[in-house]
Short mmCIF file of C-alpha atoms and ligand atoms in Angstrom, two decimals:
data_model
loop_
_atom_site.label_atom_id
_atom_site.label_comp_id
_atom_site.label_asym_id
_atom_site.label_seq_id
_atom_site.Cartn_x
_atom_site.Cartn_y
_atom_site.Cartn_z
CA MET W 726 -0.57 -5.96 28.10
CA LYS W 727 -2.81 -7.86 25.57
CA PHE W 728 -3.87 -6.51 22.61
CA PRO W 729 -7.61 -5.75 22.83
CA ASN W 730 -9.98 -8.18 21.55
CA ASP W 731 -11.41 -6.16 18.57
CA PHE W 732 -7.68 -5.20 16.98
CA LEU W 733 -7.01 -7.74 13.88
CA PHE W 734 -3.68 -9.30 13.89
CA GLY W 735 -3.35 -9.45 10.09
CA ALA W 736 -1.16 -10.08 6.64
CA ALA W 737 -1.35 -8.66 3.26
CA SER W 738 -1.11 -9.59 -0.05
CA ALA W 739 -1.97 -7.79 -3.97
CA SER W 740 -3.11 -8.90 -6.85
CA TYR W 741 -0.59 -8.97 -9.09
CA GLN W 742 1.88 -9.50 -6.95
CA VAL W 743 0.55 -12.85 -6.05
CA GLU W 744 -2.05 -14.20 -8.13
CA GLY W 745 -0.92 -15.36 -11.61
CA GLY W 746 -3.02 -16.43 -13.61
CA TRP W 747 -3.12 -13.49 -15.83
CA ASN W 748 -5.14 -14.82 -18.65
CA GLU W 749 -7.81 -16.78 -17.53
CA GLY W 750 -11.07 -16.43 -15.99
CA GLY W 751 -12.18 -14.31 -18.89
CA LYS W 752 -9.29 -11.42 -17.09
CA GLY W 753 -8.12 -8.57 -19.20
CA VAL W 754 -4.84 -7.43 -19.96
CA THR W 755 -3.47 -4.91 -17.36
CA ASN W 756 -1.08 -1.82 -17.46
CA TRP W 757 1.77 -4.15 -15.48
CA ASP W 758 0.88 -7.20 -17.54
CA VAL W 759 2.15 -4.63 -20.20
CA PHE W 760 4.61 -2.53 -18.47
CA SER W 761 6.70 -5.74 -16.60
CA LYS W 762 7.13 -7.14 -19.99
CA ILE W 763 9.17 -3.88 -21.60
CA PRO W 764 12.78 -5.08 -21.42
CA GLY W 765 14.53 -3.17 -18.33
CA LYS W 766 11.67 -1.91 -15.92
CA THR W 767 11.51 -4.74 -13.51
CA PHE W 768 14.71 -6.80 -12.00
CA GLU W 769 15.86 -9.88 -13.85
CA ASN W 770 12.73 -9.13 -15.99
CA THR W 771 10.42 -10.60 -14.30
CA ASN W 772 6.82 -10.46 -14.44
CA GLY W 773 3.29 -11.62 -12.25
CA ASP W 774 2.51 -13.54 -15.25
CA VAL W 775 2.46 -16.44 -13.13
CA ALA W 776 3.89 -14.57 -9.43
CA VAL W 777 3.14 -17.58 -6.84
CA ASP W 778 0.19 -18.76 -8.20
CA HIS W 779 -2.04 -18.11 -5.86
CA TYR W 780 -5.12 -18.20 -7.99
CA HIS W 781 -4.72 -21.88 -8.06
CA ARG W 782 -3.46 -22.70 -4.66
CA TYR W 783 -5.56 -19.99 -2.63
CA LYS W 784 -6.88 -23.23 -0.73
CA GLU W 785 -3.02 -24.34 0.37
CA ASP W 786 -2.21 -20.70 1.19
CA ILE W 787 -5.41 -19.97 2.74
CA LYS W 788 -5.47 -22.85 4.83
CA LEU W 789 -1.85 -22.14 5.76
CA MET W 790 -3.17 -18.59 7.08
CA ALA W 791 -5.35 -20.44 9.24
CA GLU W 792 -3.07 -22.47 10.57
CA MET W 793 -1.36 -19.42 11.39
CA GLY W 794 -4.07 -18.43 13.57
CA LEU W 795 -4.29 -15.29 10.68
CA GLU W 796 -7.09 -13.14 11.96
CA SER W 797 -7.45 -11.08 9.25
CA TYR W 798 -6.30 -11.02 5.26
CA ARG W 799 -5.90 -8.09 3.33
CA PHE W 800 -6.19 -8.75 -0.35
CA SER W 801 -6.43 -6.85 -3.33
CA ILE W 802 -9.31 -7.15 -6.37
CA SER W 803 -7.89 -7.01 -9.81
CA TRP W 804 -10.15 -4.63 -11.76
CA ALA W 805 -9.21 -6.59 -14.77
CA ARG W 806 -10.78 -9.60 -13.20
CA ILE W 807 -13.99 -8.05 -12.45
CA ILE W 808 -14.55 -5.34 -15.54
CA PRO W 809 -12.08 -6.89 -18.23
CA ASP W 810 -12.62 -3.82 -20.49
CA GLY W 811 -12.77 -1.62 -17.23
CA VAL W 812 -16.07 -0.29 -18.08
CA GLY W 813 -18.26 -2.64 -19.42
CA GLU W 814 -19.79 -6.02 -18.67
CA VAL W 815 -19.04 -7.60 -15.26
CA ASN W 816 -17.07 -10.71 -15.63
CA GLN W 817 -18.72 -13.45 -13.54
CA GLU W 818 -15.55 -15.61 -14.12
CA GLY W 819 -13.44 -12.69 -12.34
CA ILE W 820 -16.35 -12.62 -9.31
CA GLU W 821 -16.60 -16.58 -8.38
CA PHE W 822 -12.60 -16.38 -7.85
CA TYR W 823 -12.93 -13.30 -5.46
CA ASN W 824 -16.12 -15.57 -3.90
CA ASN W 825 -14.01 -18.24 -3.05
CA ILE W 826 -10.83 -16.38 -1.85
CA ILE W 827 -13.71 -14.23 0.56
CA ASN W 828 -15.55 -17.96 1.77
CA GLU W 829 -12.03 -19.64 2.06
CA CYS W 830 -11.56 -16.88 4.63
CA LEU W 831 -14.47 -16.69 5.95
CA LYS W 832 -14.79 -20.93 6.20
CA TYR W 833 -11.83 -20.52 8.79
CA GLY W 834 -13.23 -17.54 10.70
CA ILE W 835 -10.42 -15.03 8.76
CA VAL W 836 -11.92 -11.15 8.11
CA PRO W 837 -11.85 -10.39 4.18
CA PHE W 838 -10.15 -7.09 4.43
CA ALA W 839 -10.16 -6.20 0.75
CA THR W 840 -8.33 -3.35 -1.24
CA LEU W 841 -9.93 -2.51 -4.89
CA TYR W 842 -6.95 -0.31 -6.33
CA HIS W 843 -3.73 -1.74 -5.56
CA TRP W 844 -2.35 -0.59 -8.84
CA ASP W 845 -2.75 -3.11 -11.49
CA PHE W 846 -6.15 -1.84 -13.64
CA PRO W 847 -7.28 -2.53 -17.73
CA GLN W 848 -4.86 -1.75 -20.28
CA VAL W 849 -7.47 0.17 -22.26
CA LEU W 850 -8.05 2.45 -20.00
CA GLU W 851 -4.59 3.22 -19.54
CA GLU W 852 -4.38 3.61 -23.33
CA GLN W 853 -7.09 6.16 -22.83
CA GLY W 854 -5.04 8.54 -20.47
CA GLY W 855 -5.14 6.46 -17.34
CA TRP W 856 -5.65 8.90 -14.01
CA LEU W 857 -5.15 11.65 -16.43
CA ASN W 858 -8.21 11.31 -17.85
CA LYS W 859 -11.18 12.30 -15.68
CA LYS W 860 -13.87 8.89 -17.39
CA MET W 861 -11.70 7.06 -14.65
CA ILE W 862 -13.54 8.38 -11.65
CA ASP W 863 -16.62 7.44 -13.36
CA ALA W 864 -15.16 4.20 -14.28
CA PHE W 865 -13.49 2.87 -10.99
CA ALA W 866 -16.59 4.19 -9.04
CA LYS W 867 -18.45 1.71 -11.18
CA TYR W 868 -16.30 -0.99 -10.64
CA ALA W 869 -16.31 -0.26 -6.52
CA GLU W 870 -19.93 -0.45 -6.91
CA ALA W 871 -19.83 -4.01 -8.89
CA CYS W 872 -17.57 -5.25 -6.18
CA PHE W 873 -19.73 -3.91 -2.90
CA LYS W 874 -22.63 -5.57 -4.54
CA ALA W 875 -20.67 -8.53 -5.59
CA PHE W 876 -19.12 -8.97 -2.09
CA GLY W 877 -20.61 -6.26 0.67
CA ASP W 878 -22.38 -9.06 1.95
CA ARG W 879 -19.42 -10.19 3.60
CA VAL W 880 -16.95 -8.19 2.91
CA LYS W 881 -17.22 -5.28 5.98
CA HIS W 882 -14.09 -3.23 5.58
CA TRP W 883 -12.83 -1.87 2.01
CA ILE W 884 -9.69 0.26 1.14
CA THR W 885 -10.43 2.13 -2.23
CA PHE W 886 -6.65 2.91 -3.67
CA ASN W 887 -3.30 1.68 -2.05
CA GLU W 888 -0.53 4.31 -2.14
CA THR W 889 -1.64 6.34 -4.27
CA ILE W 890 1.64 8.58 -3.83
CA ASN W 891 3.87 5.68 -5.52
CA PHE W 892 1.73 4.72 -8.28
CA CYS W 893 1.62 8.76 -9.22
CA ARG W 894 4.91 9.55 -8.39
CA LEU W 895 6.32 6.10 -9.97
CA GLY W 896 3.92 6.73 -12.77
CA TYR W 897 4.23 10.50 -13.65
CA ILE W 898 8.10 11.70 -12.10
CA ALA W 899 10.51 8.61 -11.56
CA GLY W 900 8.73 6.80 -14.68
CA VAL W 901 9.68 3.61 -13.22
CA HIS W 902 5.95 2.43 -12.92
CA PRO W 903 3.29 2.63 -15.89
CA PRO W 904 2.74 4.73 -17.42
CA GLY W 905 6.51 5.49 -17.38
CA ILE W 906 5.98 9.29 -17.56
CA THR W 907 9.17 11.00 -16.47
CA MET W 908 9.53 14.08 -15.13
CA ASP W 909 6.09 15.32 -15.65
CA PRO W 910 4.71 17.40 -12.14
CA LYS W 911 1.71 18.57 -13.34
CA LYS W 912 0.40 15.06 -14.54
CA TYR W 913 1.20 13.96 -11.12
CA PHE W 914 -0.54 16.47 -9.16
CA GLN W 915 -3.50 16.10 -11.07
CA ALA W 916 -3.33 12.40 -11.01
CA SER W 917 -3.84 12.05 -7.94
CA HIS W 918 -6.71 14.91 -7.88
CA ASN W 919 -8.75 12.65 -9.92
CA VAL W 920 -7.90 9.50 -7.02
CA PHE W 921 -8.75 11.70 -4.56
CA VAL W 922 -12.32 12.05 -6.31
CA ALA W 923 -12.42 8.65 -6.93
CA HIS W 924 -12.64 7.72 -4.03
CA ALA W 925 -14.48 10.55 -2.54
CA LYS W 926 -17.54 9.19 -5.05
CA SER W 927 -16.62 5.36 -3.88
CA VAL W 928 -17.40 6.42 -0.29
CA LYS W 929 -20.69 8.28 -1.29
CA ILE W 930 -21.67 5.49 -3.36
CA TYR W 931 -20.51 2.32 -0.57
CA LYS W 932 -22.38 4.30 2.71
CA SER W 933 -25.56 5.23 0.32
CA LEU W 934 -25.97 0.72 0.33
CA ARG W 935 -25.70 0.70 3.61
CA GLN W 936 -23.90 -2.18 3.94
CA PHE W 937 -22.72 -1.07 7.23
CA GLY W 938 -19.04 -1.69 7.06
CA GLU W 939 -16.38 0.68 6.72
CA ILE W 940 -14.10 1.77 3.74
CA GLY W 941 -11.21 4.06 4.05
CA ILE W 942 -7.78 4.52 1.45
CA THR W 943 -4.02 3.24 2.53
CA HIS W 944 -1.67 5.79 2.04
CA VAL W 945 2.28 5.45 2.16
CA PHE W 946 3.30 6.45 5.41
CA SER W 947 7.16 7.81 5.36
CA PRO W 948 7.06 10.38 7.94
CA ALA W 949 10.12 13.09 7.44
CA TYR W 950 12.80 14.08 9.80
CA SER W 951 15.34 17.13 9.85
CA ILE W 952 18.48 15.54 9.73
CA ASP W 953 20.10 18.07 12.16
CA ASP W 954 18.71 21.48 13.70
CA LYS W 955 19.51 23.99 11.38
CA GLU W 956 16.46 26.32 10.22
CA GLU W 957 17.09 25.01 6.76
CA ASN W 958 17.05 21.45 6.71
CA LYS W 959 13.59 21.28 9.19
CA PHE W 960 12.20 23.52 6.88
CA ALA W 961 12.77 20.49 3.97
CA ALA W 962 11.31 18.13 6.55
CA ASN W 963 8.38 20.24 6.90
CA HIS W 964 7.98 21.03 3.20
CA CYS W 965 8.47 17.27 2.56
CA ASN W 966 5.61 16.42 4.92
CA ASN W 967 3.28 18.48 3.60
CA TYR W 968 4.35 17.40 -0.09
CA GLU W 969 4.41 13.68 0.64
CA ILE W 970 1.73 13.45 3.74
CA PHE W 971 -0.82 16.12 4.10
CA TRP W 972 -1.04 16.39 0.31
CA TYR W 973 -2.53 12.87 0.35
CA TYR W 974 -4.17 12.66 4.18
CA ASP W 975 -6.00 15.91 3.89
CA PRO W 976 -8.40 15.85 1.29
CA ILE W 977 -9.84 12.53 2.62
CA LEU W 978 -10.05 13.47 6.52
CA LYS W 979 -10.75 16.90 6.16
CA GLY W 980 -11.82 16.86 3.01
CA GLU W 981 -9.54 19.79 1.23
CA TYR W 982 -6.03 20.06 0.49
CA PRO W 983 -3.26 21.85 2.35
CA GLU W 984 -2.99 25.18 1.91
CA TYR W 985 0.94 24.69 1.97
CA VAL W 986 1.21 23.09 -0.74
CA VAL W 987 -1.71 24.69 -2.92
CA LYS W 988 0.01 27.62 -2.83
CA GLY W 989 3.34 26.58 -4.07
CA LEU W 990 1.12 24.62 -6.70
CA MET W 991 -0.27 27.52 -7.85
CA GLU W 992 2.71 29.52 -7.53
CA LYS W 993 4.49 26.73 -9.92
CA GLY W 994 1.57 26.56 -12.27
CA LEU W 995 1.15 23.26 -10.80
CA THR W 996 -2.57 23.60 -10.09
CA PRO W 997 -4.66 20.87 -11.12
CA ASP W 998 -7.62 21.12 -13.20
CA TRP W 999 -10.21 20.57 -10.46
CA THR W 1000 -14.16 21.66 -10.63
CA LYS W 1001 -16.18 22.93 -7.87
CA GLU W 1002 -18.16 20.19 -7.71
CA GLU W 1003 -15.18 17.76 -7.25
CA LEU W 1004 -13.66 19.91 -4.48
CA ASP W 1005 -16.81 19.92 -2.36
CA LEU W 1006 -17.50 16.60 -3.23
CA LEU W 1007 -14.25 15.65 -1.22
CA LYS W 1008 -15.71 18.37 1.28
CA GLU W 1009 -18.83 16.36 1.46
CA ALA W 1010 -17.08 12.34 1.72
CA ALA W 1011 -14.66 13.29 4.51
CA PRO W 1012 -17.09 12.74 7.30
CA TYR W 1013 -17.82 9.31 5.76
CA ASN W 1014 -14.12 7.63 5.39
CA ASP W 1015 -13.86 5.50 8.10
CA PHE W 1016 -10.36 5.25 8.77
CA MET W 1017 -6.88 5.49 7.29
CA GLY W 1018 -4.58 2.71 6.32
CA LEU W 1019 -0.74 3.25 6.61
CA ASN W 1020 1.59 1.35 5.61
CA TYR W 1021 4.98 2.30 7.00
CA TYR W 1022 8.36 0.22 6.22
CA LYS W 1023 10.60 3.31 6.68
CA PRO W 1024 10.72 7.15 8.02
CA GLN W 1025 12.81 9.99 5.62
CA ARG W 1026 15.92 11.63 6.54
CA VAL W 1027 15.76 15.05 4.78
CA MET W 1028 17.72 18.13 4.57
CA LYS W 1029 17.72 21.00 1.81
CA ASN W 1030 18.60 19.90 -1.54
CA ILE W 1031 21.96 22.22 -1.45
CA ALA W 1032 23.74 21.04 -4.58
CA ASN W 1033 21.18 21.83 -6.35
CA GLU W 1034 20.64 17.66 -7.55
CA GLU W 1035 18.22 16.99 -10.23
CA ILE W 1036 16.49 13.57 -10.02
CA ASN W 1037 18.14 10.88 -11.91
CA PRO W 1038 15.09 8.83 -12.87
CA THR W 1039 16.16 4.73 -13.01
CA ARG W 1040 14.49 2.23 -11.60
CA GLU W 1041 17.70 1.63 -9.14
CA ASN W 1042 17.12 4.55 -8.02
CA PHE W 1043 13.56 4.52 -7.26
CA THR W 1044 13.40 1.18 -5.12
CA GLY W 1045 13.48 3.13 -2.15
CA ALA W 1046 16.61 3.49 -0.56
CA PRO W 1047 17.35 7.31 0.32
CA GLY W 1048 19.63 9.83 -1.89
CA ASN W 1049 16.91 11.13 -4.10
CA PRO W 1050 15.74 14.97 -4.17
CA SER W 1051 12.22 15.76 -4.40
CA PHE W 1052 10.47 16.61 -7.66
CA ASP W 1053 10.60 20.64 -6.77
CA GLY W 1054 14.09 20.33 -5.47
CA VAL W 1055 13.69 22.13 -2.51
CA TYR W 1056 14.56 18.68 -0.54
CA LYS W 1057 16.63 15.46 -0.48
CA THR W 1058 16.40 12.05 1.23
CA VAL W 1059 19.69 10.80 2.48
CA LYS W 1060 21.49 8.18 4.37
CA MET W 1061 23.33 8.71 7.61
CA ALA W 1062 25.76 6.67 9.43
CA ASP W 1063 23.87 6.25 12.78
CA LYS W 1064 21.20 4.31 11.31
CA VAL W 1065 20.43 0.86 10.39
CA TYR W 1066 19.68 0.04 6.86
CA THR W 1067 18.08 -3.30 4.87
CA LYS W 1068 19.78 -4.45 2.35
CA TRP W 1069 17.62 -2.79 -0.24
CA GLY W 1070 18.65 0.57 1.63
CA TRP W 1071 15.36 1.06 3.71
CA GLU W 1072 15.81 2.64 7.17
CA ILE W 1073 14.55 0.26 10.36
CA SER W 1074 13.31 2.62 12.65
CA PRO W 1075 10.39 1.69 15.18
CA GLU W 1076 10.87 5.21 17.05
CA GLY W 1077 10.17 6.91 13.25
CA PHE W 1078 6.94 5.20 13.52
CA LEU W 1079 6.32 6.14 16.29
CA GLY W 1080 6.71 9.97 15.99
CA GLY W 1081 4.95 9.15 13.05
CA LEU W 1082 1.76 8.08 14.70
CA ARG W 1083 2.00 11.17 17.08
CA MET W 1084 2.14 13.85 14.55
CA LEU W 1085 -0.88 12.26 12.74
CA LYS W 1086 -2.58 12.37 15.89
CA GLU W 1087 -1.82 15.86 16.47
CA ARG W 1088 -3.40 16.99 12.86
CA TYR W 1089 -5.76 14.28 12.79
CA GLY W 1090 -7.52 13.84 16.18
CA ASP W 1091 -8.65 10.66 16.91
CA ILE W 1092 -9.10 8.92 13.24
CA LYS W 1093 -8.95 4.78 12.91
CA LEU W 1094 -6.02 4.07 11.77
CA TYR W 1095 -5.37 0.09 10.82
CA ILE W 1096 -1.25 -0.60 9.71
CA THR W 1097 -2.04 -2.02 6.50
CA GLU W 1098 1.65 -2.62 5.52
CA ASN W 1099 4.96 -3.30 7.43
CA GLY W 1100 7.18 -5.61 7.18
CA LEU W 1101 11.56 -6.67 5.89
CA GLY W 1102 12.37 -7.35 2.54
CA ASP W 1103 15.03 -9.66 2.85
CA VAL W 1104 16.76 -12.53 1.39
CA ASP W 1105 15.96 -15.19 3.95
CA PRO W 1106 19.09 -17.72 4.95
CA ILE W 1107 18.28 -21.38 4.75
CA ILE W 1108 19.91 -23.21 7.30
CA GLU W 1109 19.16 -27.04 7.42
CA ASP W 1110 16.25 -26.73 5.16
CA GLU W 1111 14.40 -24.29 7.96
CA VAL W 1112 13.63 -20.76 6.63
CA MET W 1113 14.83 -18.69 9.39
CA ASP W 1114 13.81 -15.30 8.65
CA ILE W 1115 15.25 -13.98 12.02
CA PRO W 1116 15.43 -10.37 11.20
CA ARG W 1117 11.84 -10.57 9.92
CA ILE W 1118 10.63 -11.16 13.59
CA LYS W 1119 12.98 -8.83 14.77
CA TYR W 1120 11.84 -6.15 12.70
CA ILE W 1121 7.58 -6.95 13.15
CA GLU W 1122 8.55 -7.44 17.04
CA GLU W 1123 10.14 -3.78 17.42
CA HIS W 1124 7.03 -2.51 14.92
CA LEU W 1125 4.59 -4.57 16.99
CA LYS W 1126 6.37 -2.76 20.21
CA VAL W 1127 5.24 0.46 19.13
CA VAL W 1128 2.01 -0.51 17.83
CA LYS W 1129 1.43 -1.76 21.34
CA LYS W 1130 2.65 1.78 23.13
CA ALA W 1131 0.89 4.13 20.52
CA ILE W 1132 -2.36 2.53 21.41
CA ASN W 1133 -1.47 3.00 25.17
CA GLU W 1134 -1.06 6.61 24.59
CA GLY W 1135 -4.54 6.16 22.95
CA ILE W 1136 -3.69 6.41 19.53
CA ASN W 1137 -6.83 4.79 17.82
CA LEU W 1138 -5.25 1.25 15.73
CA LYS W 1139 -7.44 -1.35 14.99
CA GLY W 1140 -5.32 -4.00 13.32
CA TYR W 1141 -1.84 -4.89 12.07
CA TYR W 1142 -1.03 -6.53 8.84
CA ALA W 1143 2.11 -7.69 7.70
CA TRP W 1144 3.73 -7.53 4.31
CA SER W 1145 2.96 -9.95 2.94
CA VAL W 1146 1.34 -12.93 4.24
CA ILE W 1147 3.59 -15.21 1.78
CA ASP W 1148 6.90 -14.34 -0.25
CA LEU W 1149 5.56 -13.00 -3.72
CA LEU W 1150 7.05 -10.41 -6.73
CA SER W 1151 8.43 -7.23 -5.54
CA TRP W 1152 6.91 -4.80 -8.52
CA LEU W 1153 10.28 -3.54 -8.88
CA ASN W 1154 12.86 -7.08 -7.36
CA GLY W 1155 11.61 -9.41 -8.42
CA PHE W 1156 11.22 -12.36 -6.68
CA LYS W 1157 14.59 -12.23 -4.45
CA LYS W 1158 13.30 -9.54 -2.38
CA GLN W 1159 11.39 -11.75 -0.11
CA TYR W 1160 8.86 -10.54 2.63
CA GLY W 1161 6.19 -13.46 3.51
CA PHE W 1162 5.87 -15.76 7.19
CA ILE W 1163 5.05 -18.58 4.00
CA TYR W 1164 8.21 -19.21 1.53
CA VAL W 1165 7.78 -20.13 -2.13
CA ASP W 1166 10.23 -22.54 -3.71
CA HIS W 1167 10.91 -21.21 -7.12
CA LYS W 1168 13.28 -24.11 -7.94
CA ASP W 1169 10.48 -26.87 -6.61
CA ASN W 1170 7.69 -26.22 -8.52
CA LEU W 1171 6.55 -22.98 -6.17
CA ASN W 1172 5.71 -25.48 -3.45
CA ARG W 1173 5.12 -23.23 0.23
CA LYS W 1174 6.88 -23.95 3.46
CA LYS W 1175 6.51 -22.21 6.62
CA LYS W 1176 9.06 -19.78 8.10
CA ALA W 1177 10.53 -19.51 11.36
CA SER W 1178 8.47 -16.29 11.69
CA PHE W 1179 4.96 -18.22 10.84
CA TYR W 1180 5.39 -20.17 14.11
CA TRP W 1181 6.63 -16.79 15.54
CA TYR W 1182 3.44 -15.14 14.57
CA LYS W 1183 1.34 -17.67 15.71
CA GLU W 1184 2.48 -17.28 18.95
CA VAL W 1185 2.15 -13.72 19.10
CA ILE W 1186 -1.58 -13.86 17.76
CA GLU W 1187 -2.03 -16.59 20.37
CA THR W 1188 -1.18 -14.60 23.12
CA ARG W 1189 -2.23 -11.37 21.87
CA GLY W 1190 0.87 -10.19 22.11
CA GLU W 1191 1.09 -10.36 25.96
CA ASN W 1192 4.81 -10.97 25.61
CA LEU W 1193 5.74 -8.26 23.28
C1 LIG Y 712 4.55 -1.03 -0.70
C2 LIG Y 712 3.27 -1.88 -1.83
C3 LIG Y 712 3.57 -3.38 -1.64
C4 LIG Y 712 4.89 -3.51 -1.33
C5 LIG Y 712 5.78 -2.91 -0.25
C6 LIG Y 712 7.15 -3.53 -0.44
O1 LIG Y 712 4.56 0.36 -1.33
O2 LIG Y 712 2.12 -1.13 -1.54
O3 LIG Y 712 2.94 -3.59 -2.53
O4 LIG Y 712 5.85 -3.81 -2.77
O5 LIG Y 712 5.32 -1.63 -0.73
O6 LIG Y 712 7.75 -3.00 -1.62
P1 LIG Y 712 8.88 -3.26 -2.46
O7 LIG Y 712 8.61 -4.58 -2.81
O8 LIG Y 712 9.67 -2.91 -3.38
O9 LIG Y 712 10.23 -3.89 -1.20
#
C-alpha cells in the first residue's frame, strides 16, 4: 500500500533550536536566552545564540529539504521576533524573516506547518509571572492573531502550543526548564490551565478570521503501560494516563477536564484558579479544534511507587529516561530488562506507539491526527566521511510502518513529521544528541551534509512509502 495522496511526509524544527541570531532583526530577549546562560542548566552550557544558524542559512536549508522531497516543514515562530516585548508593537523585521521562510518553502511546494509556541517567549513576560499570570492568555492571543494576519494567507496549518506537559512539568516540578521552579504542583496545574485557555481563545480568533486553514495543538504522546498484570500496577498506569494524557487532551478535544483528575486535584487542594467563563470557553472552542499533533518517541512502563521514592529534580534525571516517581508519588516509570533503549535511555517501541493510537481512537473517536515529532536521538557514526545513521533509518522505518498500519485500521492520520529535519540544539543535551537527516559540522563552519537517512527518506517520499 502507498500512503494516501493527502498524507504529508514532513520534518520538524523549533526556532530556539535552529535559528540562532538571538539578538538580531529586532528580536526581544527570551526566557531561554536567559535560562540557558545560567551555568549548569544545559549540557556543556550550550545555548541557542547561534544554534545551527538557520536564521542566516534558511535558504540553503530549505533547498536541501526540497532536494529531499520533503512535502511539509514544521517550524516554530519565535514570539520575541514578532512582538519583542510580548505585548507591544509588531516588529516588521521579524515578520519579514518568517515571510522569507514561508515563501522559500512555497517556492519549492513545501507546505509550511507553523507552531506558535515552541517554548521560547519574551523574557519580560516570564518576569511578570509567565504562565502563572493570566495576562499571558491575552498576550498570547494577541501574538497569535498578529501571526494569523501576517502569514495566514499562506500558512494553512497552525499549531498553538508544543508539548504543554513538558514546559509546565519541567518548568514547575523539575525546575530544569524556565522558570526553573521545583516541586510546585499547584503552579504546574495552574500554568497548564492558563495555556489551555490561551489555546481556546486563539482557536476562536483563528476561526473568526475565516482563513479556511486548520488549527490544533501538539502534545507529548507517551502512553503508559503497566509493567505487569498486578492490579496495583494497572491502577498506576491508568492514573498516569489520566494525569499525563487525558488532563492534556480532554480540555482540547472534549472541552472539559477528566473527572478523575479534577477529583484528585480537589482532594489535594491543587485545583487551578479557574473561572466559569474560562471553563465555558474551553467547551466552546473544542469543536473548532481541527486536529491533535502527537509527539511520540517512547511509551512509559509504569508501576506503583512502592518504596515511596521522592522526585530528585536534577537535569540528569529529567532528560526523558525512566526512573522518576510522579509528582504525587503514586507511580513511577521504570526501565525493563526485555526492552530496547536509546543511548539516552528512551525506550524504542513501535508497538507502544500503535497501542497508544488505538487508545486515542477509543477515547476521542475520529479526530484528525498528525505525528508532529518522532525520531531517534543518537550519536551518529561517521564512516569514510559519510554520516551512516542506520539506526535512525531503522527507527523511522518501524514507526512509519505503524503509521501505515494505523491508517489501515481507520485511524485518521494525515501526516508524519520526523524530528528533526536537521541536527539542532537539544534543549538539555547540547549538540551531542543528533536527530536530523542533515548533519551540521560544528568543527567546520556549521557546514551541512546529507546523511544516509536523507537519501532513505527521499526514497520513502518518492515511493509514497509503498515499500514499507
Ligand atoms: C520534544 C521537543 C523537541 C525536541 C525533542 C527531542 O520534547 O518538542 O523540541 O527537543 O523532544 O528532545 P531531546 O532533545 O531532549 O532529545
